[in-house]
Amino acid sequence: MSNYHIKHLEEYFQVYRKSVNNPENYWEEIAEEHFLWRKRWDKVLSWDFEKPEIKWFEGAKLNITENCIDRHLTTKGEKTAIIFEPNNPEEEAQHISYNELHKRVCQFANVLKSEGIEKGDRVCIYLPMIPDLAIALLACARIGAIHSVVFAGFSSMALATRINDSDCKMVITSDGSYRGEKTMDLKGIVDEALKTCPGVKTVLVAKRIHSEIEMTDGRDKWLQPLLDKAYQSCYMEIVDAEDPLFILYTSGSTGKPKGMVHTAAGYMVYTAFTFKNIFQYKENDIFWCTADIGWITGHSYIIYGPLANGATTVMFEGIPSYPDFGRFWEIVEKHKVNQFYTAPTVIRALAKQNLNFVEKYDLSSLKILGSVGEPINEEAWHWYNDNIGKSKSPIVDTWWQTETGGILISPIPFSTPTKPTYATLPLPGIQPVLLDDAGTEITGIQVNGNLCIKFPWPSIARTIWGDHQRFRDIYFSTFKDKYFTGDGAFRDEVGYYRITGRVDDVIIVSGHNLGTAPIEDAINEHPAVAESAIVGFPHEIKGNALYGFVILKEFGETRIHDNLRKEINQIITEHIGPIAKLDKIQFTSGLPKTRSGKIMRRILRNIACKDTTDMGDTSTLLNPEVVQEIMDNAL
Ligand code: WTA
């Protein structure tokens, strides 16, 4: 029996039992056998969900890039680490070997050092999906700097908020990015953001689209000439197990994004372990995760998990619809991809296209398919299974979060059987529980509840950057001594879990987490708006779309409403980014509120979802009459 690599069902149950009965021992064996340490830990785990304080492998010393790169050089230096597939299929793909990756990460790390970046400094990375992005993360990790990647679809205001929240000294960006037929002016967005970020001293600029951009003297520097001059080897900073590796922002239920902090050792162990098992990676396999590195999925399963296993990982710059809707399948054929990991929203969008786009390509290399980011509906699951996996590739529906660092609930191919729409069983070391709203555990089968985890795993986030109290309030105070996920779940007759969706004010649109509060804050900035409330409603492709109820200061004439709708979406784009735009905006004279003034989102949600058969008792509202008005004018 191997703790690290589970190959059949019986083994899963044995390993799971061991991981729960003796977690310290279980993770210690894995850490010992599969990773390089510069100093061994003094203690495997100490934890207290009350404070909360969680430490794994305390006292150990390591560098994650030694585990992801250096240790592979003797046996597979010439193996491809990263395949870069450009936006334009006419442009040649790049194969970056482990040797080459080592050289480039060292050069980049030396540039960071020569620009004054030291251990513990925060570096903001705002780059498209080009090799420099992967290399920038690893270069930070090499010298113990903390990377904070901001998805390059966020607006300048969102970027500025994130840069300031974690006091980044440096921003790494590019002259622009390709997105299908379009180009985006990333440097312009950075310039705008930096007007309000006095802490940023240096901007390193990668050249990608060769556009004319402005460079600010003394602050902005082209990356390539610096890299060309840099030494090709770089001492790694040996860090403590619990030193922060990175910060990654995720939206929350207040306007301020939460900078989730992940630390070096636990994150490394858990992402590597889950990658190996969930994707059953074998030497020479080609793994492709289509996420952007701006999200946790890209951090854990494009970079750290695969590289820690010495895998070949594909990085795709473009979009699924360019030059046509066959692009993903063309890439699968071209690089003979064995494991393909994407999001339900992408599957739904591709399933709507003519099957010719799929049938044109040879997908026989595929062995395992993955899904992440939101619940996968039955129809999408079957389309994926039948047309892409040809019913022979297990689908791993992987449930996890930015906060969890790695996948917590998922099938393990060829061990635990899949079931459409179910994330299925917890991975070793993961102890989920369902609780009712009063915090009582719901045991038994065929039950629904709030999904919590009652024991720490190595890659659980340690804090919110600069706001530990908020970390405690959000995740550890709703239910005593439990990590609260914010998701609801159903447990079926064999103990399989199906995630039923968020139970808080976060809405998942096209697999992206959006908090209602930051969007409402943005809308309320419009001079004509008095108040607003956002809810989600089902959308064929995006999973959920956003529906805004907006009270205007003066109701005005209907003919100006369309303009207002455009302006509201414009403001949202400026504050957050186009991903948060509203599909529907209904102007109303009031919002249903409790007597204490709290907006009754449940009622708005029912109206937006056109599910008004059971509106509950509205008579106790402060303003019950408004409900009828909103129903009559619903879009
Ligand atoms: C949702 C993404 C159902 C869930 C890795 C979670 C899912 C949130 C699944 C985290 C899944 C993620 N089935 N829902 N397989 N995977 N979610 O932080 O609501 O971007 O809480 O991390 O996405 O989103 P995040």
XYZ file of C-alpha atoms and ligand atoms in Angstrom, residues 248-251 260 295-298 301 341 344 371-376 396-407 409-410 421-423 451 483 485-488 497-504 506-508 511-514, ligand 1:
81
model
C -4.044 35.180 -3.770
C -7.094 37.389 -3.576
C -10.590 36.028 -3.633
C -13.830 37.940 -3.357
C -5.552 34.356 1.201
C -6.717 31.827 -10.181
C -5.892 29.184 -7.589
C -6.498 26.369 -10.078
C -3.631 27.659 -12.179
C -2.471 22.556 -11.028
C -8.838 19.805 -16.693
C -18.168 23.496 -16.524
C -13.962 19.686 -13.934
C -13.587 22.510 -11.437
C -14.991 25.810 -10.271
C -18.721 25.242 -10.015
C -21.198 22.399 -9.952
C -21.264 20.520 -13.237
C -12.959 13.939 -11.894
C -15.362 16.542 -10.557
C -12.979 18.292 -8.184
C -14.362 20.430 -5.394
C -12.107 22.905 -3.642
C -11.477 26.616 -3.054
C -8.808 29.311 -3.122
C -8.785 28.920 0.648
C -8.174 25.181 0.553
C -5.097 25.399 -1.703
C -5.794 22.012 -3.254
C -8.645 19.675 -4.169
C -13.379 16.211 -2.604
C -12.989 14.330 -5.868
C -22.814 15.861 -10.701
C -21.086 14.405 -7.628
C -17.649 15.435 -6.409
C -20.348 21.892 4.276
C -13.697 25.363 8.880
C -16.619 26.476 3.334
C -19.555 28.725 2.445
C -20.945 25.896 0.298
C -23.939 23.676 0.808
C -21.013 14.468 -1.769
C -22.704 16.724 -4.287
C -21.981 20.409 -3.921
C -25.245 22.294 -4.156
C -23.828 25.819 -4.364
C -22.936 28.792 -2.219
C -24.945 29.462 0.897
C -23.418 32.923 1.421
C -20.808 34.832 -3.149
C -22.082 34.029 -6.647
C -20.133 31.831 -9.026
C -16.573 29.623 -12.531
C -15.419 32.942 -11.049
C -16.210 33.866 -7.472
C -17.970 37.185 -7.262
C -17.230 26.369 -6.232
C -11.884 27.251 -7.313
C -19.189 22.556 -7.249
C -17.633 26.283 -4.770
C -11.049 25.991 -7.170
C -16.399 26.802 -4.067
C -17.420 24.000 -7.003
C -15.921 27.873 -5.008
C -16.530 23.022 -7.495
C -14.474 28.160 -4.872
C -17.079 21.765 -7.888
C -15.416 24.814 -6.985
N -18.406 21.590 -7.745
N -18.734 23.761 -6.879
N -16.327 20.793 -8.408
N -15.295 23.566 -7.479
N -16.696 25.093 -6.711
O -12.041 29.952 -4.728
O -18.741 27.118 -4.557
O -12.331 30.211 -7.230
O -16.671 27.304 -2.787
O -11.716 28.042 -6.189
O -16.219 27.369 -6.311
O -14.018 28.985 -5.920
P -12.504 29.386 -6.019
